[in-house]
Structures are given as C-alpha cells and as structure tokens.
C-alpha cells in the first residue's frame, strides 16, 4: 500500500529539470496528475503547479511538482496531456482539463477520472478525493491549504505536502476501481460516461451561464435581454480576462432588466463602450420564444415524477449507485415536462438499465 509522502521526489523550477522530467514521464504508460491554480482576479485560471506521480520500471513511485510560476516552457509537458498512449489519472478532472486545453489549445487524451469511477463502485455521488483516501486507506487529508495563495513564493511546507498528496494515492485507487468495475461488468458503462463527460467538459455550455437567474414574472422581451446581457458579459470577461461577476454581477444584470436602466454605481464603473452595448440590448425589441430551462409540473406530471423517483431509487439500490448519479431531479423534471428530451437524456447504459421502465411511466 502507498504511504503518505511529505514531499515530492523532484521539485522542478528550471528548464533543464523539466526537460529531464519530461523524458522520464514519457517512458511511463500511466501517470497520476493534478494541478493547483489561481482564479481570483482573472477569467482564465493561472496555472501554479502541476503535480505528477508515476511508477518507474522497478514499480517504485516517483513524484514531481512542476512550479509553473517559474520561467518554464511547458510545451512538452502539455504534449504529454494530449498524448493518447500515456493514460492520465485525475480526480474530478473538469477544471484541470480546461486549464490544459486553454494553455495548449490541444485536446487532452487517454483521460481517466477516479471520481467518475467511484460513481460505479458504490462510493456515492461524485465522491471527493479526501473522502476516498479516508475510506480506502484510512488516511486523513487536510484541506486547509486548498484555497491558499498558490502564486506566492516560496510555497510553504504545508502547501507542498498538500499538493503532492493529491496524486500519490491516485494510481492505487484507479487499480482498485478498475478491478471492481470489471468484476461487476461496469467498465464499459464507465467508458461511456467518460466519453460523455469529455464531450461536455471542453465545450462551452452557454445555457449554464443562466442557471442563477430566475425568469418567473418576466416577459419574453426581458428574458431575451437577460440572455443577451449574460452572453455579452461572458465575451467581455474573456476579452478583458476578468471574472465575469467582477465585470458585471448577476444582481446588476437582474436590476438593469427589471428597472430598464443602468444605475449610477454602474455608470461610474463601466466604460462608455460597455454602457452603449447595454443600452442597445435594452432598446432591442427581441423576444425570447424558446425554453428557459425552468419547468413547472402540473398535478399529473408530479404524479409521474414520484413514480419515476421510486423507480430510480429501486434501480440505484439494486446497482449500488447513487440515485442522483442515475438521473438528477432536474433532468427528470425536464423530460417529464418536455418529452422530446427523453431520448437525448436517457442514453447508453442508462437506457439499458432503466430506460424502458422509465419511458412507460412518463409516456403513460
């Protein structure tokens, strides 16, 4: 069993050290990897560290911390992320993959995610890394350094310990989960889930930008204004590289639309060009005629919802999955209210496991 390590075997802060490390990493068939980054005052994450662990030819673990704050050319390291020959084990990989994709403009390849694997292995819905380490190895991992300043140098001893422990258990977790999934005939299901995850992780999900907005009580023109302001804000945040809510908060967007004018506090904060764009959106006669993503069930639909929830709970208990992993309440509500979403939501292994029974309830 892997023991908790207090420091990496290699702390890389020069180009020659990185070049040597990349040569060694390229020889591996599989690596465990994680990142630390900062995103407090920028739209795009600022990469601070890349942590890597691998087994050498003697089956001994080697661990690396790459200090990305140093003046390093990371091109060859990024090439490893997109190399489909070398498997990369992450835990909860979405933000890590987005960081690598943003910095390299290349698609990550051969990605393994132990959080997704845990969903198929009876560890609950989207279990955290520290939770898995505690349950599997009986080891406690402190999360106190998670939100520390990763751009400050020198890093503290506790920061380095926190960073490297995030990768040293990953490969053994992966091996245990892989054996369990193969034993239970779940590995193909996992492969399907990862494919869906990868398709969504790196593609902009425009509708997700609207999830914090309530459209109840707004007319179709106001809904169109909110949507257009949100999408305009996103483009401006990317262009200026500031967090979207620093540029213009959700609350400010809501107030602008509800009262149809820009308050004095925003007039002093925004540029004349930005104010002009906001006024142009407010003056538009465009009306939104599509789905807002907010669904409200009638009495019969609520009955179907309860029947379907019982079905999902029964299937989850049988498969030792979280019911939320099988089908979230929001997705269930969506397909009950708008049946055309059924076939795009219930696909692959989910369709195989409970699709027929769920369809009988919803299309009753």
Coordinates of C-alpha atoms in Angstrom, one line a residue:
X1 CA 0.0 0.0 0.0
X2 CA 1.2 3.5 -0.8
X3 CA 2.2 5.5 2.3
X4 CA 1.6 9.2 2.6
X5 CA 4.5 11.3 1.3
X6 CA 5.6 14.6 2.8
X7 CA 7.5 15.9 -0.2
X8 CA 7.9 15.2 -3.9
X9 CA 10.9 13.3 -5.2
X10 CA 11.5 16.2 -7.7
X11 CA 10.6 19.8 -7.3
X12 CA 11.1 21.3 -10.8
X13 CA 11.9 25.0 -11.1
X14 CA 14.3 25.2 -14.0
X15 CA 14.0 24.3 -17.7
X16 CA 16.7 21.6 -17.5
X17 CA 15.0 19.9 -14.6
X18 CA 11.7 20.0 -16.6
X19 CA 13.3 18.6 -19.7
X20 CA 14.8 15.7 -17.7
X21 CA 11.4 15.0 -16.0
X22 CA 9.5 15.1 -19.3
X23 CA 12.0 12.5 -20.7
X24 CA 11.2 10.2 -17.7
X25 CA 7.5 10.8 -17.8
X26 CA 7.3 10.0 -21.5
X27 CA 8.5 6.4 -20.7
X28 CA 5.5 5.7 -18.4
X29 CA 2.3 4.1 -19.7
X30 CA 0.3 5.8 -17.0
X31 CA 0.6 8.8 -14.7
X32 CA -1.4 10.4 -11.9
X33 CA -1.8 14.1 -12.3
X34 CA -3.3 17.2 -10.6
X35 CA -3.0 21.0 -10.7
X36 CA -3.1 23.9 -8.4
X37 CA -4.2 27.2 -9.9
X38 CA -5.4 30.7 -9.0
X39 CA -8.6 32.3 -10.4
X40 CA -9.3 35.2 -8.0
X41 CA -8.9 38.2 -10.3
X42 CA -8.8 36.6 -13.8
X43 CA -11.3 35.0 -16.1
X44 CA -8.9 32.3 -17.2
X45 CA -7.1 30.2 -14.5
X46 CA -3.5 31.0 -13.8
X47 CA -1.6 27.7 -13.6
X48 CA 0.6 27.5 -10.5
X49 CA 1.6 23.9 -10.1
X50 CA 1.4 20.6 -11.9
X51 CA 1.8 17.5 -9.7
X52 CA 2.6 14.1 -11.2
X53 CA 3.2 10.6 -9.8
X54 CA 4.2 7.5 -11.7
X55 CA 5.7 4.1 -11.2
X56 CA 9.2 3.5 -12.6
X57 CA 10.5 0.3 -14.1
X58 CA 11.1 -1.1 -10.6
X59 CA 7.5 -0.4 -9.6
X60 CA 8.7 2.4 -7.3
X61 CA 6.6 5.5 -7.2
X62 CA 8.3 8.8 -8.3
X63 CA 6.6 12.1 -7.7
X64 CA 7.1 15.5 -9.3
X65 CA 5.9 19.1 -8.7
X66 CA 6.4 21.4 -11.6
X67 CA 6.5 25.0 -10.5
X68 CA 4.7 26.9 -13.3
X69 CA 5.3 30.3 -11.7
X70 CA 9.0 29.8 -12.8
X71 CA 10.0 30.8 -16.3
X72 CA 9.4 27.4 -17.9
X73 CA 8.4 26.4 -21.4
X74 CA 5.6 23.9 -20.7
X75 CA 5.1 22.9 -24.3
X76 CA 6.4 19.3 -24.0
X77 CA 4.6 18.8 -20.7
X78 CA 1.3 19.8 -22.3
X79 CA 2.1 17.4 -25.2
X80 CA 2.0 14.6 -22.7
X81 CA -1.5 15.6 -21.7
X82 CA -2.7 15.2 -25.3
X83 CA -0.7 12.0 -25.9
X84 CA -3.2 9.2 -26.3
X85 CA -0.5 6.5 -25.5
X86 CA 0.0 7.7 -21.9
X87 CA -3.0 7.3 -19.6
X88 CA -3.6 10.3 -17.3
X89 CA -5.4 9.6 -13.9
X90 CA -7.2 12.6 -12.5
X91 CA -9.8 13.0 -9.8
X92 CA -12.6 15.5 -10.6
X93 CA -10.8 16.5 -13.8
X94 CA -13.0 19.1 -15.4
X95 CA -11.1 22.2 -14.3
X96 CA -7.7 20.6 -14.8
X97 CA -8.7 19.6 -18.4
X98 CA -10.0 23.1 -19.1
X99 CA -6.7 24.6 -17.9
X100 CA -4.6 22.3 -20.0
X101 CA -6.8 22.9 -23.0
X102 CA -6.7 26.7 -22.6
X103 CA -2.9 26.7 -22.2
X104 CA -2.1 24.3 -25.0
X105 CA -5.1 24.6 -27.4
X106 CA -4.9 20.8 -27.7
X107 CA -7.4 18.1 -26.7
X108 CA -6.4 16.0 -23.7
X109 CA -6.2 12.3 -24.5
X110 CA -6.4 9.0 -22.6
X111 CA -8.1 10.6 -19.6
X112 CA -9.1 8.6 -16.5
X113 CA -11.2 10.1 -13.8
X114 CA -11.4 8.3 -10.4
X115 CA -14.4 10.5 -9.4
X116 CA -16.4 9.1 -12.3
X117 CA -15.2 5.6 -11.5
X118 CA -16.2 6.0 -7.8
X119 CA -19.8 6.5 -9.0
X120 CA -19.8 3.0 -10.4
X121 CA -18.1 1.5 -7.4
X122 CA -20.6 2.3 -4.6
X123 CA -18.8 5.3 -3.1
X124 CA -21.7 7.7 -3.5
X125 CA -22.3 10.6 -6.0
X126 CA -19.1 12.4 -7.1
X127 CA -17.1 11.5 -4.0
X128 CA -14.2 13.8 -3.1
X129 CA -10.6 12.6 -3.2
X130 CA -10.0 13.0 0.5
X131 CA -13.2 11.0 1.2
X132 CA -11.9 8.1 -1.0
X133 CA -8.4 8.2 0.7
X134 CA -10.1 8.0 4.1
X135 CA -12.4 5.2 3.1
X136 CA -9.9 3.1 1.2
X137 CA -6.6 3.8 3.1
X138 CA -7.8 5.1 6.4
X139 CA -5.7 8.2 6.0
X140 CA -6.9 11.8 6.7
X141 CA -6.0 14.6 4.3
X142 CA -6.3 18.1 5.5
X143 CA -7.9 20.5 3.0
X144 CA -6.8 23.7 4.8
X145 CA -4.3 24.6 2.0
X146 CA -6.8 24.1 -0.8
X147 CA -7.6 27.8 -1.2
X148 CA -4.2 29.2 -0.2
X149 CA -2.3 31.6 -2.4
X150 CA -0.6 29.3 -4.9
X151 CA 1.1 32.2 -6.7
X152 CA 3.1 33.3 -3.7
X153 CA 6.7 32.1 -3.5
X154 CA 8.2 30.4 -1.7
X155 CA 5.5 27.9 -1.1
X156 CA 5.1 26.7 2.5
X157 CA 6.0 23.2 3.6
X158 CA 2.3 22.5 4.2
X159 CA 1.3 23.7 0.7
X160 CA 3.9 21.3 -0.9
X161 CA 2.7 18.5 1.3
X162 CA -0.9 19.2 0.3
X163 CA -0.1 19.4 -3.4
X164 CA 1.8 16.2 -3.7
X165 CA -0.6 14.1 -1.6
X166 CA -3.3 14.9 -4.2
X167 CA -1.6 12.5 -6.6
X168 CA 0.2 9.8 -4.6
X169 CA -2.9 7.7 -3.9
X170 CA -4.5 8.1 -7.4
X171 CA -3.0 5.1 -9.2
X172 CA -3.9 2.6 -6.5
X173 CA -7.4 4.0 -6.3
X174 CA -7.7 3.6 -10.1
X175 CA -6.4 0.0 -9.9
X176 CA -8.9 -1.0 -7.2
X177 CA -11.8 0.7 -9.0
X178 CA -10.9 -0.9 -12.3
X179 CA -10.8 -4.4 -10.8
X180 CA -14.2 -3.7 -9.1
X181 CA -15.8 -2.5 -12.3
X182 CA -14.5 -5.3 -14.4
X183 CA -15.7 -7.8 -11.7
X184 CA -19.2 -6.2 -11.8
X185 CA -19.4 -5.7 -15.5
X186 CA -19.4 -1.9 -15.2
X187 CA -16.3 -0.9 -17.1
X188 CA -18.0 -0.4 -20.4
X189 CA -20.6 1.8 -18.6
X190 CA -17.7 3.9 -17.2
X191 CA -16.1 4.3 -20.6
X192 CA -19.5 5.6 -22.0
X193 CA -19.7 8.0 -19.1
X194 CA -16.2 9.4 -19.6
X195 CA -16.9 9.9 -23.3
X196 CA -20.0 12.0 -22.5
X197 CA -18.1 13.9 -19.8
X198 CA -15.2 14.7 -22.2
X199 CA -17.6 16.0 -24.8
X200 CA -19.2 18.4 -22.3
X201 CA -16.1 19.4 -20.3
X202 CA -14.3 21.3 -23.0
X203 CA -17.3 22.7 -24.9
X204 CA -18.9 26.0 -23.9
X205 CA -22.2 25.3 -22.3
X206 CA -24.0 28.6 -22.9
X207 CA -27.1 27.7 -21.1
X208 CA -25.2 27.0 -17.9
X209 CA -24.4 30.7 -17.7
X210 CA -28.1 31.3 -17.0
X211 CA -28.6 28.9 -14.1
X212 CA -28.5 31.6 -11.4
X213 CA -31.3 33.6 -13.0
X214 CA -35.0 33.4 -12.1
X215 CA -37.2 34.2 -15.1
X216 CA -40.5 33.9 -13.3
X217 CA -42.5 37.1 -13.6
X218 CA -40.5 38.4 -16.6
X219 CA -42.0 38.9 -20.0
X220 CA -40.4 37.4 -23.2
X221 CA -38.6 40.6 -24.0
X222 CA -37.0 40.8 -20.5
X223 CA -35.9 37.2 -20.8
X224 CA -34.2 38.0 -24.1
X225 CA -32.5 41.0 -22.5
X226 CA -31.1 38.9 -19.6
X227 CA -29.8 36.2 -22.0
X228 CA -28.2 38.8 -24.3
X229 CA -26.6 40.7 -21.3
X230 CA -25.3 37.4 -19.9
X231 CA -23.7 36.3 -23.2
X232 CA -22.3 39.7 -23.9
X233 CA -20.8 39.8 -20.4
X234 CA -19.2 36.5 -20.9
X235 CA -17.5 37.7 -24.1
X236 CA -16.3 40.9 -22.4
X237 CA -15.0 38.9 -19.4
X238 CA -13.0 36.7 -21.7
X239 CA -11.7 39.7 -23.7
X240 CA -10.6 41.6 -20.6
X241 CA -9.6 38.5 -18.6
X242 CA -11.5 39.4 -15.5
X243 CA -14.0 37.2 -13.6
X244 CA -17.5 37.6 -15.2
X245 CA -19.0 38.8 -11.9
X246 CA -16.3 41.3 -11.4
X247 CA -17.1 42.8 -14.8
X248 CA -20.9 42.8 -14.1
X249 CA -22.6 40.9 -11.3
X250 CA -25.7 38.7 -11.8
X251 CA -27.6 41.1 -9.4
X252 CA -26.7 44.1 -11.6
X253 CA -28.0 42.3 -14.7
X254 CA -31.2 41.5 -13.0
X255 CA -31.7 45.1 -11.8
X256 CA -30.8 46.6 -15.2
X257 CA -33.5 44.4 -16.9
X258 CA -36.2 44.8 -14.2
X259 CA -35.8 48.6 -14.0
X260 CA -34.8 49.2 -17.6
X261 CA -31.9 51.5 -16.8
X262 CA -28.3 51.4 -15.6
X263 CA -27.8 52.6 -12.0
X264 CA -25.3 55.4 -11.1
X265 CA -23.0 53.0 -9.4
X266 CA -22.5 51.1 -12.7
X267 CA -22.2 54.2 -14.8
X268 CA -19.1 55.2 -12.9
X269 CA -17.7 51.7 -13.1
X270 CA -18.3 50.7 -16.8
X271 CA -16.7 52.2 -19.9
X272 CA -18.7 54.3 -22.3
X273 CA -18.5 51.4 -24.8
X274 CA -19.9 48.9 -22.3
X275 CA -22.7 51.3 -21.4
X276 CA -23.6 51.8 -25.1
X277 CA -23.8 48.0 -25.6
X278 CA -26.1 47.7 -22.5
X279 CA -28.4 50.4 -23.8
X280 CA -28.5 48.8 -27.2
X281 CA -29.6 45.4 -25.6
X282 CA -32.3 47.2 -23.5
X283 CA -33.6 49.0 -26.6
X284 CA -33.9 45.8 -28.6
X285 CA -37.4 44.5 -29.4
X286 CA -36.2 40.9 -29.5
X287 CA -38.5 38.5 -27.7
X288 CA -37.4 35.1 -26.4
X289 CA -39.6 32.2 -27.6
X290 CA -37.6 29.1 -26.6
X291 CA -37.3 27.1 -23.4
X292 CA -35.8 28.9 -20.4
X293 CA -34.8 25.6 -18.8
X294 CA -37.3 26.3 -15.9
X295 CA -40.0 23.6 -15.9
X296 CA -43.1 23.6 -13.7
X297 CA -45.1 20.4 -13.4
X298 CA -48.9 20.0 -13.2
X299 CA -50.6 17.6 -10.9
X300 CA -50.4 14.7 -13.3
X301 CA -46.8 15.3 -14.1
X302 CA -45.9 15.4 -10.3
X303 CA -47.5 12.0 -10.0
X304 CA -45.3 10.7 -12.8
X305 CA -42.3 12.4 -11.1
X306 CA -43.0 10.5 -7.8
X307 CA -43.4 7.2 -9.7
X308 CA -40.2 7.7 -11.6
X309 CA -38.3 8.7 -8.5
X310 CA -39.3 5.4 -6.9
X311 CA -38.1 3.5 -9.9
X312 CA -34.8 5.3 -9.9
X313 CA -34.3 4.7 -6.2
X314 CA -35.1 1.0 -6.6
X315 CA -32.6 0.7 -9.5
X316 CA -30.0 2.7 -7.6
X317 CA -30.3 0.3 -4.6
X318 CA -30.0 -2.7 -6.8
X319 CA -26.9 -1.4 -8.7
X320 CA -25.4 0.2 -5.5
X321 CA -25.3 3.6 -7.3
X322 CA -26.4 7.0 -6.1
X323 CA -29.9 7.8 -7.4
X324 CA -28.6 11.3 -8.3
X325 CA -25.9 9.7 -10.4
X326 CA -28.5 7.7 -12.3
X327 CA -30.7 10.7 -13.0
X328 CA -30.9 14.1 -11.3
X329 CA -34.2 15.5 -10.3
X330 CA -33.7 18.4 -12.7
X331 CA -33.2 16.1 -15.6
X332 CA -36.2 14.0 -14.6
X333 CA -38.4 17.1 -14.3
X334 CA -37.2 18.3 -17.8
X335 CA -38.1 15.0 -19.6
X336 CA -41.5 14.8 -17.8
X337 CA -42.4 18.4 -18.8
X338 CA -40.8 18.1 -22.3
X339 CA -40.9 14.5 -23.5
X340 CA -38.7 15.3 -26.6
X341 CA -35.7 15.5 -24.2
X342 CA -36.1 11.8 -23.2
X343 CA -34.0 10.2 -26.0
X344 CA -31.1 12.7 -25.6
X345 CA -31.1 12.3 -21.8
X346 CA -31.6 8.6 -21.3
X347 CA -28.9 7.0 -23.5
X348 CA -26.3 4.3 -23.4
X349 CA -26.1 2.2 -20.2
X350 CA -28.9 4.3 -18.5
X351 CA -31.2 3.3 -21.3
X352 CA -30.2 -0.3 -20.9
X353 CA -30.7 -0.3 -17.2
X354 CA -33.9 1.6 -16.7
X355 CA -34.9 3.3 -19.9
X356 CA -37.8 1.0 -20.9
X357 CA -39.4 1.2 -17.4
X358 CA -39.0 5.0 -17.1
X359 CA -40.5 5.5 -20.6
X360 CA -43.5 3.5 -19.6
X361 CA -44.1 5.8 -16.6
X362 CA -43.5 9.1 -18.4
X363 CA -45.3 8.3 -21.7
X364 CA -48.2 6.7 -19.9

